[in-house]
Tab-separated table of C-alpha atoms in Angstrom:
chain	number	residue	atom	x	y	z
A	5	UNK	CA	-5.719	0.993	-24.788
A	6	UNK	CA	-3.136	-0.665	-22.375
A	7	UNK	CA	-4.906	0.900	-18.993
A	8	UNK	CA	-7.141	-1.762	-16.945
A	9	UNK	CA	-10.083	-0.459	-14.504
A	10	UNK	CA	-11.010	-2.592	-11.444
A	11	UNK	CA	-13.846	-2.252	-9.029
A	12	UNK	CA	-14.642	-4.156	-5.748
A	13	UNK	CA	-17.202	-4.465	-3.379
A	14	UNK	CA	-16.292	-5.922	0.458
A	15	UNK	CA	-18.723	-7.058	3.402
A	16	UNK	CA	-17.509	-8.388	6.651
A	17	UNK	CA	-19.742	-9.428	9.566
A	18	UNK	CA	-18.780	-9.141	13.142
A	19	UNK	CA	-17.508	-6.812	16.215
A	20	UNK	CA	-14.247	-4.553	15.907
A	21	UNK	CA	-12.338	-4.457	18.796
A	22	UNK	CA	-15.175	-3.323	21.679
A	23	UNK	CA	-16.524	-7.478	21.997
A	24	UNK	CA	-19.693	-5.465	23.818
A	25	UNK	CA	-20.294	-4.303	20.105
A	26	UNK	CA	-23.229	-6.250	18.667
A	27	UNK	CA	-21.667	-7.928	15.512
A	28	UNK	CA	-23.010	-5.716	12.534
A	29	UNK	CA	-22.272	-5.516	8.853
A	30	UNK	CA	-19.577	-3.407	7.643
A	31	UNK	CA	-19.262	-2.716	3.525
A	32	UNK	CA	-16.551	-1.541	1.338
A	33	UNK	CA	-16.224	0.033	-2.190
A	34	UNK	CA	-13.031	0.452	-4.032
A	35	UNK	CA	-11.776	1.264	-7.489
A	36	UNK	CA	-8.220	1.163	-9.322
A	37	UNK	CA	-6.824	2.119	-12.483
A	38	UNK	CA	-3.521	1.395	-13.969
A	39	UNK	CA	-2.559	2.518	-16.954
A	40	UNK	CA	0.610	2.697	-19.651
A	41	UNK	CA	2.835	0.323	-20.991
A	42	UNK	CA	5.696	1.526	-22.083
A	43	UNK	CA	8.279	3.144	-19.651
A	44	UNK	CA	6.006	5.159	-17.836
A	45	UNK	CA	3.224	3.881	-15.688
A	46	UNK	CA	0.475	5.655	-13.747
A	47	UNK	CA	-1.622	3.922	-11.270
A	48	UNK	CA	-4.531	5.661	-8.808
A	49	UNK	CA	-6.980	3.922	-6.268
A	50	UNK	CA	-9.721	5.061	-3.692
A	51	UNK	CA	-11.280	3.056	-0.924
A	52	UNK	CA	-13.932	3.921	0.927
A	53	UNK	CA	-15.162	1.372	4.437
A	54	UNK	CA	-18.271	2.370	5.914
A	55	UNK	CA	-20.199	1.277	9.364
A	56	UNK	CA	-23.351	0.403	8.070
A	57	UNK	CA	-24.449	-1.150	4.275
A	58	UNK	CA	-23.834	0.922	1.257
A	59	UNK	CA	-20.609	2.406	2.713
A	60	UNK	CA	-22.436	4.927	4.586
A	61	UNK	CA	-21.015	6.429	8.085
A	62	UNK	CA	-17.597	6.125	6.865
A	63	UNK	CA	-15.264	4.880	9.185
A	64	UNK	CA	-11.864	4.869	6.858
A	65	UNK	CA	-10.927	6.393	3.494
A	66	UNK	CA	-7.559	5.851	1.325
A	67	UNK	CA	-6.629	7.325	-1.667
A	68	UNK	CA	-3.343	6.968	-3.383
A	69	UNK	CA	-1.667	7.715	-6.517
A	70	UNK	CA	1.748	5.797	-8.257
A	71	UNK	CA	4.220	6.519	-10.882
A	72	UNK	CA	6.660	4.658	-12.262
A	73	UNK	CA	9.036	4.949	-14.395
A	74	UNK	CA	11.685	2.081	-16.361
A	75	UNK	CA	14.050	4.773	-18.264
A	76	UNK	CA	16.970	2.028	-18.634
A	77	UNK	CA	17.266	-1.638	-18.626
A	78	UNK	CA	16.609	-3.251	-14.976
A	79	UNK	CA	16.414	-0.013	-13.558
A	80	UNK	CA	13.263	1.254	-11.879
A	81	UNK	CA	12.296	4.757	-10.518
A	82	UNK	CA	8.455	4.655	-8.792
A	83	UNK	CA	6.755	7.528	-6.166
A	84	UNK	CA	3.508	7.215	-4.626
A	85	UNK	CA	1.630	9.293	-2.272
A	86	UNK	CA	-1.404	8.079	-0.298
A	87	UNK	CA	-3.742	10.290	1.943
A	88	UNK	CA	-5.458	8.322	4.623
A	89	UNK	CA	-8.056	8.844	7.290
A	90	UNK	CA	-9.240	6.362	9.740
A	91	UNK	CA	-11.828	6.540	12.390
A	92	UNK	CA	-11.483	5.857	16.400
A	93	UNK	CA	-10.638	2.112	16.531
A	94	UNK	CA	-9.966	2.025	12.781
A	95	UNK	CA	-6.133	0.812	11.447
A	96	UNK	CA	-5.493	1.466	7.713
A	97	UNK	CA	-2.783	-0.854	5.740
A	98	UNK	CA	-0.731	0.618	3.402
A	99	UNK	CA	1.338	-2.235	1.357
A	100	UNK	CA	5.085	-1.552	0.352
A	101	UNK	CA	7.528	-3.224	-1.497
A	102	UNK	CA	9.992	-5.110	0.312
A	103	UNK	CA	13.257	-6.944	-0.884
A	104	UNK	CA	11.976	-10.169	-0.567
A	105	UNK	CA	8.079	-9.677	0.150
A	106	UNK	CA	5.246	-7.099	0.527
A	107	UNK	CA	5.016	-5.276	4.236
A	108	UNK	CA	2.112	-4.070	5.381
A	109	UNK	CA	2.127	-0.494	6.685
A	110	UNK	CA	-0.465	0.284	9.963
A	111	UNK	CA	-1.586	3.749	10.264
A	112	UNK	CA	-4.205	5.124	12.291
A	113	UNK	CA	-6.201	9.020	12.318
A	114	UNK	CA	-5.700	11.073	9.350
A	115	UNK	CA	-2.146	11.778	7.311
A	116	UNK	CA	-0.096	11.313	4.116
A	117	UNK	CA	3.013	8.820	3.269
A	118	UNK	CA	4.892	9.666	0.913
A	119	UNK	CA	7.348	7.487	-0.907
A	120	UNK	CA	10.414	7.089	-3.572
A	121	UNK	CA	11.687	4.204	-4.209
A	122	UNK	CA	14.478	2.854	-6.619
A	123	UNK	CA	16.001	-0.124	-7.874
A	124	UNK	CA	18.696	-1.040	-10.338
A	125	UNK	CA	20.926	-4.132	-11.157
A	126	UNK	CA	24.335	-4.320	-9.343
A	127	UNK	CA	27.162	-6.316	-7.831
A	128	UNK	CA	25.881	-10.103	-9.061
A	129	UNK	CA	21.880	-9.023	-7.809
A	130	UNK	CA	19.500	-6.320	-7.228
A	131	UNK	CA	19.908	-3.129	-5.251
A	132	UNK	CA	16.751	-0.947	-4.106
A	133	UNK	CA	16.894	1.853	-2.125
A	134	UNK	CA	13.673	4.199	-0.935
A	135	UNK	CA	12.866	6.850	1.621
A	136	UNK	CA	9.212	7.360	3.257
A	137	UNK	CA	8.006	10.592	4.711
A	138	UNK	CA	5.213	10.555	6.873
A	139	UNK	CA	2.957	13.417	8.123
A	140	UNK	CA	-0.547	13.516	9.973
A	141	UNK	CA	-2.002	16.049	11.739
A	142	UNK	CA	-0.876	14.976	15.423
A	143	UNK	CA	2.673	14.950	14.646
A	144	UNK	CA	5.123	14.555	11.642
A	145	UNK	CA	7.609	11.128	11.671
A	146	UNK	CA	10.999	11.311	10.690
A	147	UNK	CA	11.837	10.120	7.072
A	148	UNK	CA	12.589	6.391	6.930
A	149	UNK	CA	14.872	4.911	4.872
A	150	UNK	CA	16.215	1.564	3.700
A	151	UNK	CA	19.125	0.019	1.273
A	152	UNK	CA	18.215	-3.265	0.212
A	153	UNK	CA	20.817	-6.033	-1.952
A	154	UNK	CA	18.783	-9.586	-2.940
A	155	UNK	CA	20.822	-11.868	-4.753
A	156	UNK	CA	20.384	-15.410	-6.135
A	157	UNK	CA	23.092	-17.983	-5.864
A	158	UNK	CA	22.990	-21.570	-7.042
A	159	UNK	CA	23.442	-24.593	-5.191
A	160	UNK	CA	26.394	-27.183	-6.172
A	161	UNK	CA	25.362	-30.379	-7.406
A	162	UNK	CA	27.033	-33.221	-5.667
């Protein structure tokens, strides 16, 4: 009842990063759901970027899963997890949250991020605090973690 399904479909035309690669078609599929409205939210997507039409020869896959949860006023507690695997020359871009903006994320071969995240009113703004942990098969990262504040002030009127 209060859950929303989305698919897309993206084509791009043109060389990667060899320029002695003949420009060629390269097609996407994705899906989404979100669903829940209350103080619990669930949210999964899958993408799927192939070499040639139709998706096929896959060259990078994603697939990630959210929860979040609102259990007081202004405060939020979310953790997602995404799997990844990108080809030879392939990047993957995994958005995050930021104080002030989204970031986009590069990763490249095959892994997981992890990531908890919270946020809660405080001290005239907004605090959020969250912790990554990163793993692929070549090596495993070190958690990374960040404290954010964002507050609003008003300018005086002259």
């Amino acid at each position: 009842h209060h859950a929303a399904v989305v698919f897309g479909f993206e084509e791009q035309r043109g060389p990667r990063r060899d320029r002695d690669e003949a420009p060629r078609w390269r097609q996407a599929g994705w899906g989404e759901w979100q669903g829940g409205r209350g103080p619990v939210r669930l949210g999964l997507r899958s993408e799927v970027w192939g070499a040639r039409a139709f998706a096929r020869g896959i060259t990078r896959t994603l697939s990630a899963a959210r929860i979040e949860a609102r259990p007081a006023r202004g405060v939020v507690l979310a953790a997602s997890h995404v799997a990844y695997h990108a080809g030879r020359g392939e990047s993957v871009w995994l958005p995050e949250a930021g104080a002030d903006r989204w970031v986009l994320r590069s990763r490249t071969g095959s892994g997981t991020r992890t990531r908890l995240e919270a946020e809660w009113p405080g001290m005239g703004g907004r605090l959020r605090a969250s912790l990554a942990l990163d793993a692929s098969a070549t090596r495993t990262r070190r958690p990374q973690w960040s404290l954010d504040w964002t507050g609003r002030t008003r300018a005086r009127a002259r």
